Tab-separated table of C-alpha atoms and ligand atoms in Angstrom:
chain	number	residue	atom	x	y	z
A	1	MET	CA	-0.048	0.076	0.184
A	2	TYR	CA	0.598	3.361	-0.355
A	3	LEU	CA	-0.449	6.837	1.130
A	4	SER	CA	-1.407	9.363	-2.172
A	5	ASP	CA	-3.162	12.063	-0.649
A	6	LEU	CA	-2.637	13.629	3.035
A	7	SER	CA	-4.145	16.685	4.417
A	8	LEU	CA	-3.668	18.129	7.380
A	9	ASP	CA	-5.521	21.382	9.254
A	10	ASN	CA	-4.527	22.545	12.513
A	11	PHE	CA	-1.962	19.299	13.391
A	12	ARG	CA	0.782	20.860	15.131
A	13	SER	CA	2.701	24.099	13.894
A	14	TYR	CA	0.560	23.298	9.905
A	15	LYS	CA	-2.201	25.000	9.486
A	16	ASP	CA	-3.286	23.888	6.527
A	17	LEU	CA	-1.260	21.384	4.479
A	18	VAL	CA	-2.453	19.585	1.503
A	19	LEU	CA	-0.049	17.655	-0.307
A	20	SER	CA	0.208	14.231	-2.934
A	21	LEU	CA	2.974	11.704	-2.281
A	22	SER	CA	3.775	8.779	-4.993
A	23	PRO	CA	5.107	5.218	-4.208
A	24	GLY	CA	8.883	4.975	-3.846
A	25	PRO	CA	11.044	6.545	-1.796
A	26	THR	CA	9.585	10.914	-0.667
A	27	ALA	CA	12.263	13.108	1.338
A	28	PHE	CA	11.340	16.012	3.913
A	29	VAL	CA	14.289	17.827	3.877
A	30	GLY	CA	14.899	21.179	6.203
A	31	PRO	CA	16.829	22.604	8.904
A	32	ASN	CA	15.655	21.467	12.612
A	33	GLY	CA	12.283	22.890	13.671
A	34	GLN	CA	11.023	22.747	10.762
A	35	GLY	CA	7.841	20.565	11.053
A	36	LYS	CA	9.469	17.520	9.373
A	37	THR	CA	8.490	15.532	12.196
A	38	ASN	CA	5.339	16.630	12.626
A	39	LEU	CA	4.608	15.630	9.350
A	40	VAL	CA	5.428	12.265	9.718
A	41	GLU	CA	4.280	11.946	12.406
A	42	ALA	CA	0.937	12.245	11.314
A	43	VAL	CA	0.882	9.823	8.880
A	44	ALA	CA	1.743	7.537	11.604
A	45	TYR	CA	-1.027	9.000	13.956
A	46	MET	CA	-3.193	7.906	11.538
A	47	ALA	CA	-1.561	4.118	11.280
A	48	THR	CA	-2.066	3.473	15.153
A	49	LEU	CA	-3.809	6.179	16.516
A	50	SER	CA	-1.229	7.723	18.771
A	51	SER	CA	2.225	9.372	18.356
A	52	HIS	CA	5.110	8.155	18.593
A	53	ARG	CA	6.285	11.262	20.530
A	54	VAL	CA	3.484	12.357	23.205
A	55	GLY	CA	1.267	10.536	25.218
A	56	ALA	CA	-1.393	13.306	25.400
A	57	ASP	CA	-3.245	13.752	22.530
A	58	THR	CA	-3.580	18.041	22.784
A	59	ALA	CA	0.121	18.567	21.981
A	60	LEU	CA	-1.099	17.819	18.434
A	61	VAL	CA	-3.747	20.404	18.123
A	62	ARG	CA	-1.915	23.397	16.496
A	63	ARG	CA	-0.928	26.037	19.452
A	64	ALA	CA	-2.035	29.645	17.630
A	65	PRO	CA	0.937	32.556	17.837
A	66	PRO	CA	-0.932	35.157	20.836
A	67	GLY	CA	-3.813	37.044	19.329
A	68	SER	CA	-5.200	35.212	17.004
A	69	SER	CA	-7.965	32.303	17.336
A	70	GLN	CA	-7.158	28.963	19.061
A	71	PRO	CA	-8.521	25.505	17.158
A	72	GLN	CA	-10.115	23.374	18.808
A	73	GLY	CA	-9.462	20.187	17.325
A	74	ALA	CA	-6.505	18.800	14.392
A	75	VAL	CA	-8.087	17.143	11.326
A	76	LEU	CA	-5.618	14.192	9.599
A	77	ARG	CA	-7.027	13.583	6.121
A	78	ALA	CA	-5.227	10.408	4.621
A	79	LYS	CA	-5.997	8.187	0.834
A	80	VAL	CA	-4.385	5.041	0.870
A	81	VAL	CA	-4.025	3.192	-1.993
A	82	HIS	CA	-4.151	-0.782	-2.087
A	83	THR	CA	-3.792	-3.577	-4.665
A	84	ASP	CA	-7.713	-3.116	-5.124
A	85	ARG	CA	-8.883	0.330	-4.126
A	86	PRO	CA	-8.279	3.438	-2.614
A	87	THR	CA	-9.860	4.239	0.881
A	88	VAL	CA	-10.148	8.067	2.604
A	89	LEU	CA	-9.302	7.694	5.947
A	90	GLU	CA	-10.495	10.951	8.248
A	91	ILE	CA	-9.618	11.978	12.078
A	92	GLU	CA	-10.305	15.160	14.190
A	93	ILE	CA	-8.747	15.249	17.217
A	94	ILE	CA	-10.478	17.174	19.814
A	95	ALA	CA	-9.355	18.998	22.604
A	96	GLY	CA	-10.311	17.507	25.801
A	97	LYS	CA	-12.695	15.003	23.790
A	98	ALA	CA	-13.044	11.880	21.650
A	99	ASN	CA	-11.779	11.783	18.862
A	100	ARG	CA	-14.214	11.573	15.614
A	101	ALA	CA	-13.675	9.331	12.679
A	102	ARG	CA	-15.129	8.489	8.896
A	103	ILE	CA	-14.054	6.100	6.556
A	104	ASN	CA	-14.987	7.146	2.940
A	105	ARG	CA	-16.930	9.956	4.397
A	106	GLY	CA	-18.977	7.384	6.605
A	107	ASN	CA	-19.387	7.971	10.695
A	108	CYS	CA	-17.215	5.192	11.969
A	109	ARG	CA	-15.357	4.413	15.570
A	110	PRO	CA	-11.356	5.240	15.729
A	111	ARG	CA	-10.860	2.116	16.337
A	112	ASP	CA	-11.793	1.056	13.469
A	113	LEU	CA	-9.207	3.078	10.971
A	114	LEU	CA	-6.982	0.934	12.811
A	115	GLY	CA	-5.073	-1.509	9.970
A	116	ILE	CA	-5.953	0.516	7.215
A	117	LEU	CA	-2.698	2.621	6.726
A	118	ARG	CA	-0.130	0.010	8.208
A	119	ALA	CA	2.669	2.039	8.958
A	120	VAL	CA	6.621	1.514	10.708
A	121	VAL	CA	8.329	4.752	12.560
A	122	PHE	CA	11.763	4.874	13.214
A	123	ALA	CA	12.968	7.817	14.928
A	124	PRO	CA	15.819	8.729	17.097
A	125	GLU	CA	13.216	8.342	19.846
A	126	ASP	CA	13.370	4.451	19.496
A	127	LEU	CA	16.158	4.323	21.152
A	128	ALA	CA	14.603	4.645	24.653
A	129	VAL	CA	12.902	1.080	23.450
A	130	VAL	CA	15.853	-0.668	23.655
A	131	ARG	CA	16.959	1.813	26.999
A	132	GLU	CA	14.264	2.114	29.082
A	133	GLU	CA	11.104	0.488	30.844
A	134	PRO	CA	9.897	-2.507	29.092
A	135	GLY	CA	6.196	-0.306	28.394
A	136	LEU	CA	7.508	0.572	25.449
A	137	ARG	CA	8.640	-2.368	24.602
A	138	ARG	CA	5.082	-4.126	25.483
A	139	ARG	CA	3.588	-1.235	22.805
A	140	LEU	CA	5.937	-2.696	19.804
A	141	LEU	CA	4.723	-6.002	20.320
A	142	ASP	CA	1.441	-4.089	20.972
A	143	ASP	CA	1.098	-2.404	18.124
A	144	LEU	CA	2.488	-5.153	16.083
A	145	ALA	CA	-0.465	-7.395	17.339
A	146	VAL	CA	-2.872	-4.544	16.334
A	147	ALA	CA	-0.972	-4.225	12.663
A	148	LEU	CA	-2.222	-8.030	12.287
A	149	ARG	CA	-5.356	-8.659	13.264
A	150	PRO	CA	-7.337	-5.752	14.608
A	151	GLY	CA	-9.609	-7.102	16.113
A	152	LEU	CA	-7.130	-7.250	18.730
A	153	ALA	CA	-7.637	-3.387	19.744
A	154	SER	CA	-10.950	-3.206	21.566
A	155	VAL	CA	-8.891	-7.008	23.702
A	156	LEU	CA	-6.318	-4.482	24.523
A	157	ALA	CA	-8.989	-1.833	25.379
A	158	GLU	CA	-11.045	-3.793	27.716
A	159	HIS	CA	-7.588	-5.366	29.225
A	160	SER	CA	-6.434	-1.422	30.071
A	161	LYS	CA	-9.791	-0.346	31.692
A	162	ILE	CA	-10.341	-3.933	33.779
A	163	LEU	CA	-6.538	-2.718	34.603
A	164	ALA	CA	-7.580	0.282	36.135
A	165	GLN	CA	-10.803	-0.830	38.394
A	166	ARG	CA	-9.319	-3.846	39.461
A	167	ALA	CA	-5.901	-1.520	40.775
A	168	SER	CA	-8.385	0.863	42.143
A	169	LEU	CA	-10.186	-2.034	44.190
A	170	LEU	CA	-6.830	-3.195	45.709
A	171	LYS	CA	-6.397	0.230	46.714
A	172	SER	CA	-9.732	0.784	48.288
A	173	ALA	CA	-9.202	-2.906	50.068
A	174	ARG	CA	-6.041	-1.272	51.849
A	175	ALA	CA	-7.743	1.464	53.109
A	176	ALA	CA	-11.131	-1.031	54.769
A	177	ARG	CA	-8.265	-3.892	55.499
A	178	SER	CA	-9.278	-2.817	59.270
A	179	SER	CA	-12.108	-4.611	59.167
A	180	ALA	CA	-12.417	-8.542	58.988
A	181	THR	CA	-16.360	-8.867	57.011
A	182	GLY	CA	-14.806	-5.696	54.522
A	183	THR	CA	-11.753	-8.121	53.657
A	184	ARG	CA	-14.212	-11.250	53.319
A	185	SER	CA	-16.209	-9.039	50.253
A	186	VAL	CA	-13.435	-7.125	48.665
A	187	ILE	CA	-11.911	-11.125	48.208
A	188	SER	CA	-15.277	-12.403	46.627
A	189	THR	CA	-15.149	-9.226	44.567
A	190	LEU	CA	-11.436	-9.244	43.388
A	191	GLU	CA	-11.746	-13.236	42.798
A	192	VAL	CA	-14.775	-11.191	39.772
A	193	TRP	CA	-12.117	-9.393	38.179
A	194	ASP	CA	-9.569	-12.244	38.623
A	195	ALA	CA	-11.383	-13.625	36.142
A	196	GLN	CA	-12.087	-11.119	33.978
A	197	LEU	CA	-8.151	-9.742	33.400
A	198	ALA	CA	-6.985	-13.743	33.363
A	199	ASP	CA	-9.313	-13.710	30.505
A	200	VAL	CA	-7.731	-11.038	28.172
A	201	ALA	CA	-4.306	-10.907	29.574
A	202	SER	CA	-4.096	-14.486	28.423
A	203	ARG	CA	-5.229	-13.189	24.889
A	204	LEU	CA	-3.180	-10.487	24.753
A	205	ILE	CA	-0.309	-12.798	25.700
A	206	ALA	CA	-1.309	-15.437	23.187
A	207	ALA	CA	-1.532	-12.876	20.769
A	208	ARG	CA	2.049	-11.408	21.701
A	209	ILE	CA	3.888	-14.732	21.026
A	210	GLU	CA	2.916	-14.967	17.752
A	211	VAL	CA	3.987	-11.549	16.860
A	212	LEU	CA	7.410	-12.116	18.697
A	213	ARG	CA	7.356	-15.557	16.789
A	214	ARG	CA	7.246	-13.677	12.579
A	215	LEU	CA	9.220	-10.921	14.120
A	216	ARG	CA	12.442	-12.949	15.649
A	217	PRO	CA	13.803	-14.178	12.474
A	218	TRP	CA	13.731	-10.854	10.861
A	219	VAL	CA	15.098	-9.474	13.904
A	220	GLU	CA	17.908	-11.702	13.906
A	221	SER	CA	18.552	-10.987	9.644
A	222	SER	CA	18.319	-7.181	10.168
A	223	TYR	CA	20.499	-7.147	13.571
A	224	GLU	CA	22.713	-8.363	11.323
A	225	THR	CA	22.999	-6.482	7.886
A	226	VAL	CA	22.749	-2.691	10.098
A	227	SER	CA	25.488	-3.811	12.901
A	228	VAL	CA	27.594	-5.017	10.003
A	229	GLY	CA	28.020	-8.867	11.673
A	230	ARG	CA	28.984	-8.179	14.775
A	231	SER	CA	27.555	-9.865	17.651
A	232	SER	CA	24.063	-12.506	18.332
A	233	VAL	CA	21.028	-11.168	19.195
A	234	HIS	CA	17.511	-13.341	21.183
A	235	ALA	CA	14.643	-11.437	21.599
A	236	ALA	CA	12.316	-13.152	24.164
A	237	TYR	CA	9.613	-13.017	26.432
A	238	ARG	CA	9.654	-12.533	29.627
A	239	SER	CA	6.165	-13.628	31.504
A	240	SER	CA	5.837	-11.916	35.049
A	241	LEU	CA	3.433	-14.985	35.413
A	242	ASP	CA	6.532	-17.562	34.582
A	243	ALA	CA	8.767	-15.339	36.766
A	244	HIS	CA	6.091	-15.960	39.454
A	245	GLU	CA	5.824	-19.446	38.556
A	246	ARG	CA	8.960	-20.342	38.880
A	247	THR	CA	10.171	-17.591	41.543
A	248	GLY	CA	12.917	-15.842	38.561
A	249	ASP	CA	14.377	-16.064	35.316
A	250	PRO	CA	15.499	-18.241	32.897
A	251	ASP	CA	19.579	-18.152	32.051
A	252	PRO	CA	19.296	-15.862	29.087
A	253	GLN	CA	21.822	-18.624	27.517
A	254	ARG	CA	19.021	-21.222	27.878
A	255	LYS	CA	17.095	-20.842	24.659
A	256	GLU	CA	14.905	-23.638	24.930
A	257	THR	CA	13.991	-22.973	28.768
A	258	TRP	CA	12.258	-19.370	26.550
A	259	HIS	CA	11.148	-21.720	24.237
A	260	GLU	CA	9.492	-24.009	26.997
A	261	THR	CA	8.272	-20.683	28.233
A	262	GLU	CA	6.791	-19.269	25.113
A	263	GLU	CA	5.103	-22.334	24.200
A	264	ALA	CA	2.724	-22.935	27.584
A	265	LEU	CA	1.803	-18.797	26.947
A	266	ARG	CA	0.299	-20.500	23.155
A	267	ASP	CA	-2.804	-21.364	24.882
A	268	PRO	CA	-4.796	-18.838	26.295
A	269	ALA	CA	-7.334	-20.582	27.936
A	270	ALA	CA	-4.592	-22.726	30.515
A	271	VAL	CA	-2.745	-19.262	30.260
A	272	ALA	CA	-6.030	-17.347	31.972
A	273	VAL	CA	-6.209	-20.674	34.748
A	274	ARG	CA	-2.034	-20.507	35.777
A	275	LEU	CA	-3.327	-16.631	35.899
A	276	ARG	CA	-5.770	-16.906	38.463
A	277	THR	CA	-4.131	-18.768	40.538
A	278	ALA	CA	-1.184	-16.316	40.543
A	279	MET	CA	-3.476	-13.926	41.387
A	280	ALA	CA	-4.702	-15.417	43.816
A	281	GLN	CA	-1.494	-16.323	45.400
A	282	LEU	CA	-0.843	-12.902	45.120
A	283	HIS	CA	-3.902	-10.824	46.612
A	284	GLU	CA	-2.622	-9.931	50.147
A	285	ARG	CA	0.480	-8.594	48.528
A	286	GLU	CA	-1.450	-6.728	45.651
A	287	ILE	CA	-4.184	-5.391	48.746
A	288	ASP	CA	-0.950	-4.051	50.391
A	289	ARG	CA	0.414	-2.122	47.524
A	290	GLY	CA	-2.066	-1.461	45.953
A	291	ALA	CA	-1.433	-2.123	42.565
A	292	ASN	CA	-1.688	-5.351	40.104
A	293	LEU	CA	0.903	-7.798	40.176
A	294	VAL	CA	1.263	-10.473	37.873
A	295	GLY	CA	-0.272	-10.545	34.372
A	296	ALA	CA	0.365	-9.253	30.133
A	297	HIS	CA	0.910	-5.588	32.304
A	298	ARG	CA	3.999	-6.039	33.969
A	299	ASP	CA	5.783	-8.436	30.971
A	300	ASP	CA	8.610	-7.217	28.702
A	301	LEU	CA	10.178	-8.633	26.299
A	302	SER	CA	13.699	-9.248	26.726
A	303	LEU	CA	16.653	-8.100	24.295
A	304	PHE	CA	20.083	-10.058	24.330
A	305	LEU	CA	23.073	-9.178	22.145
A	306	GLY	CA	25.774	-11.824	22.672
A	307	GLY	CA	23.917	-13.078	25.578
A	308	LEU	CA	24.114	-10.071	27.829
A	309	PRO	CA	20.840	-8.369	28.398
A	310	ALA	CA	21.108	-4.686	25.702
A	311	ARG	CA	19.240	-2.538	28.083
A	312	GLY	CA	22.206	-2.168	31.011
A	313	PHE	CA	24.708	-3.482	29.051
A	314	ALA	CA	26.024	-2.745	25.059
A	315	SER	CA	27.374	0.759	23.979
A	316	HIS	CA	25.309	3.202	22.559
A	317	GLY	CA	25.954	2.066	19.390
A	318	GLU	CA	24.854	-1.823	20.040
A	319	GLN	CA	21.626	-0.291	21.397
A	320	TRP	CA	20.872	2.140	18.275
A	321	SER	CA	21.331	-0.717	15.544
A	322	LEU	CA	19.717	-2.661	17.736
A	323	ALA	CA	16.779	-0.554	17.862
A	324	LEU	CA	16.833	0.094	14.596
A	325	ALA	CA	16.759	-3.740	13.247
A	326	LEU	CA	13.771	-4.151	15.634
A	327	ARG	CA	11.825	-1.516	13.716
A	328	LEU	CA	12.933	-3.309	10.417
A	329	ALA	CA	12.095	-6.507	11.252
A	330	SER	CA	8.324	-4.798	12.103
A	331	TYR	CA	8.530	-3.589	8.552
A	332	GLU	CA	9.482	-7.147	7.251
A	333	MET	CA	7.207	-8.702	9.340
A	334	LEU	CA	4.014	-6.901	8.505
A	335	ARG	CA	5.203	-7.285	4.593
A	336	HIS	CA	4.840	-10.906	5.126
A	337	SER	CA	1.636	-10.845	6.464
A	338	ALA	CA	-0.472	-11.205	4.224
A	339	ASP	CA	-2.426	-14.734	5.626
A	340	THR	CA	-3.736	-12.928	8.234
A	341	TYR	CA	-4.416	-9.544	6.642
A	342	GLY	CA	-5.549	-10.208	3.560
A	343	GLY	CA	-4.996	-7.891	0.354
A	344	ASP	CA	-1.807	-5.533	0.088
A	345	SER	CA	0.254	-6.223	3.603
A	346	GLU	CA	3.125	-3.977	2.842
A	347	PRO	CA	3.873	-0.675	5.010
A	348	VAL	CA	4.214	2.585	4.906
A	349	LEU	CA	7.681	2.763	6.312
A	350	ILE	CA	9.074	6.145	7.739
A	351	LEU	CA	12.358	6.433	8.623
A	352	ASP	CA	13.231	10.589	10.620
A	353	ASP	CA	16.018	11.768	11.145
A	354	VAL	CA	18.089	8.331	10.485
A	355	PHE	CA	20.720	8.668	7.963
A	356	ALA	CA	22.675	11.754	9.787
A	357	SER	CA	23.332	9.307	13.087
A	358	LEU	CA	24.517	6.146	10.916
A	359	ASP	CA	28.266	5.617	9.310
A	360	GLN	CA	28.772	4.883	5.788
A	361	GLN	CA	28.475	1.576	5.878
A	362	ARG	CA	25.284	0.399	7.709
A	363	ARG	CA	23.986	3.836	5.862
A	364	ARG	CA	24.200	1.974	2.516
A	365	ALA	CA	23.483	-1.189	4.207
A	366	LEU	CA	20.297	0.513	5.693
A	367	ALA	CA	19.659	2.270	2.059
A	368	LYS	CA	19.815	-1.002	0.425
A	369	MET	CA	17.464	-2.674	2.971
A	370	VAL	CA	14.582	-0.191	1.902
A	371	ALA	CA	15.494	0.649	-1.351
A	372	ASN	CA	12.726	-1.573	-2.591
A	373	ALA	CA	10.270	-1.124	-0.427
A	374	GLN	CA	6.849	0.100	-1.636
A	375	GLN	CA	6.552	3.737	-0.098
A	376	VAL	CA	9.586	5.542	2.082
A	377	LEU	CA	9.076	8.560	3.498
A	378	LEU	CA	12.130	9.579	4.732
A	379	THR	CA	13.420	13.214	6.767
A	380	ALA	CA	16.433	14.349	6.587
A	381	ALA	CA	18.179	18.250	7.721
A	382	VAL	CA	20.208	18.414	4.837
A	383	ASP	CA	20.254	17.039	1.078
A	384	ALA	CA	23.543	15.540	0.966
A	385	ASP	CA	22.061	12.927	4.581
A	386	VAL	CA	19.941	12.016	1.836
A	387	PRO	CA	21.153	8.667	0.509
A	388	ALA	CA	21.383	7.689	-2.830
A	389	GLU	CA	20.342	4.465	-3.235
A	390	LEU	CA	16.299	6.439	-1.978
A	391	ASN	CA	17.132	9.337	-4.535
A	392	GLY	CA	13.470	9.767	-5.715
A	393	ALA	CA	10.750	12.866	-4.651
A	394	ARG	CA	11.820	15.309	-2.812
A	395	PHE	CA	9.914	18.393	-0.575
A	396	HIS	CA	12.008	21.379	1.488
A	397	VAL	CA	10.097	21.553	4.622
A	398	LEU	CA	10.505	25.201	6.046
A	399	GLY	CA	8.691	27.272	8.399
A	400	GLY	CA	5.564	25.257	8.628
A	401	LYS	CA	5.927	25.223	4.697
A	402	VAL	CA	5.948	22.096	1.962
A	403	THR	CA	7.454	22.990	-1.056
A	404	ASN	CA	8.375	20.672	-3.822
A	405	ASP	CA	11.408	20.854	-5.878
B	1	LIG	N1	1.395	22.175	18.567
B	1	LIG	C1	1.694	22.698	18.466
B	1	LIG	N2	1.377	23.604	17.434
B	1	LIG	C2	2.552	25.136	17.308
B	1	LIG	N3	3.174	24.655	16.835
B	1	LIG	C3	3.739	23.440	17.624
B	1	LIG	C4	3.060	22.221	17.951
B	1	LIG	N4	3.911	21.278	18.612
B	1	LIG	C5	5.147	21.375	17.712
B	1	LIG	N5	4.837	22.395	17.040
B	1	LIG	C6	6.191	24.051	16.855
B	1	LIG	O1	7.327	22.663	15.590
B	1	LIG	C7	8.765	22.823	15.507
B	1	LIG	C8	8.746	21.544	15.640
B	1	LIG	O2	8.423	20.829	14.472
B	1	LIG	P1	9.161	19.226	13.860
B	1	LIG	O3	8.866	18.757	13.484
B	1	LIG	O4	9.945	18.240	15.490
B	1	LIG	O5	10.598	19.470	13.131
B	1	LIG	P2	12.363	18.855	12.676
B	1	LIG	O6	11.700	19.355	11.363
B	1	LIG	O7	13.043	19.859	13.697
B	1	LIG	O8	11.972	17.074	12.576
B	1	LIG	C9	8.781	23.348	17.270
B	1	LIG	O9	8.818	25.147	16.320
B	1	LIG	C10	8.135	23.287	17.348
B	1	LIG	O10	7.468	24.375	18.287
B	2	LIG	MG1	12.172	15.750	13.317
């Protein structure tokens, strides 16, 4: 698929922007702070309904300069061309309210947009995926799981709702602790929530394992390309359920143990039973802490380089190569997922400000790898940062204006 038209109203620094795009590589070139990332962020938002930069949507609505009227919302429109037919997507981000969405001019739930425009973004912020808290790595798996099977978006939404409600019950149980009758009734209410959480969490975990099994070979080959064959990478699912049951994590060197753990996690019914048992054992501690202590929300995607955790051990350069390899692997995995997607599964690849931080050898390796992608949108500060392999359409971005050469 590719994006043939994009229009933005009051999104970030853009008051109104209309762009026509072609398949193949397109570069957006301009000095820092001119709106290059804002532009690709809009494309990524239409694909995932979230930004790779901020948590809150309010930052996405243009802040009018003092003295002019402040827009209440932003509108993003995209025409996506699949093999058979184009689809027009529209999303309205309204400050402080729920988004509104349309497909081919008909109203729909925002969630229905998911999976129509598929995009994979690699940006300098992705270093955090390797370096920081597990939340970003879970999100990587969850976004891919939704891209593979859009129906999973409702499981994810349900999962966060149940987590929040169960956490608030645990907190009120902590407050009501002094009375024995209070504790008994809390435990029976908790068991109802345990069952609901176990049900959605087990489905989410199975979906993540499916993603990881598809992703892993591509992570290995992409890392080899971008690191120019330095060390071997291993990506494994770290399950809080498994760590609770075996009181610890498997040895990173023993791939078979990780493999067995993952195999067992593919069966949602069995995992739901195990989760309920673990929660029952943890009730006391959960009430003490006022928090949900086991389940999909405490899991991680563990990344090892040469047998050592990438987080905390790998060098800056290795972490960067790994972050890039994860996104390239996501791209490869999605484009090879026509079996679940049914149709034109090729995602749009977005490389935001990537080439300047690569040495010549890695730059060539990456450019060669992506040169035959159906559509690549890339940003760079100067023309010289656009590799020759990715010569195609070129726009200059300056002061919120985008001009074609
Ligand atoms: N909601 C917003 N309203 C107006 N301007 C914004 C908004 N969000 C970001 N900007 C502006 O966009 C610019 C950054 O654009 P960005 O796309 O990140 O630049 P770059 O070209 O370096 O990628 C900054 O000048 C910032 O002030
Ligand atoms: Mg930028």
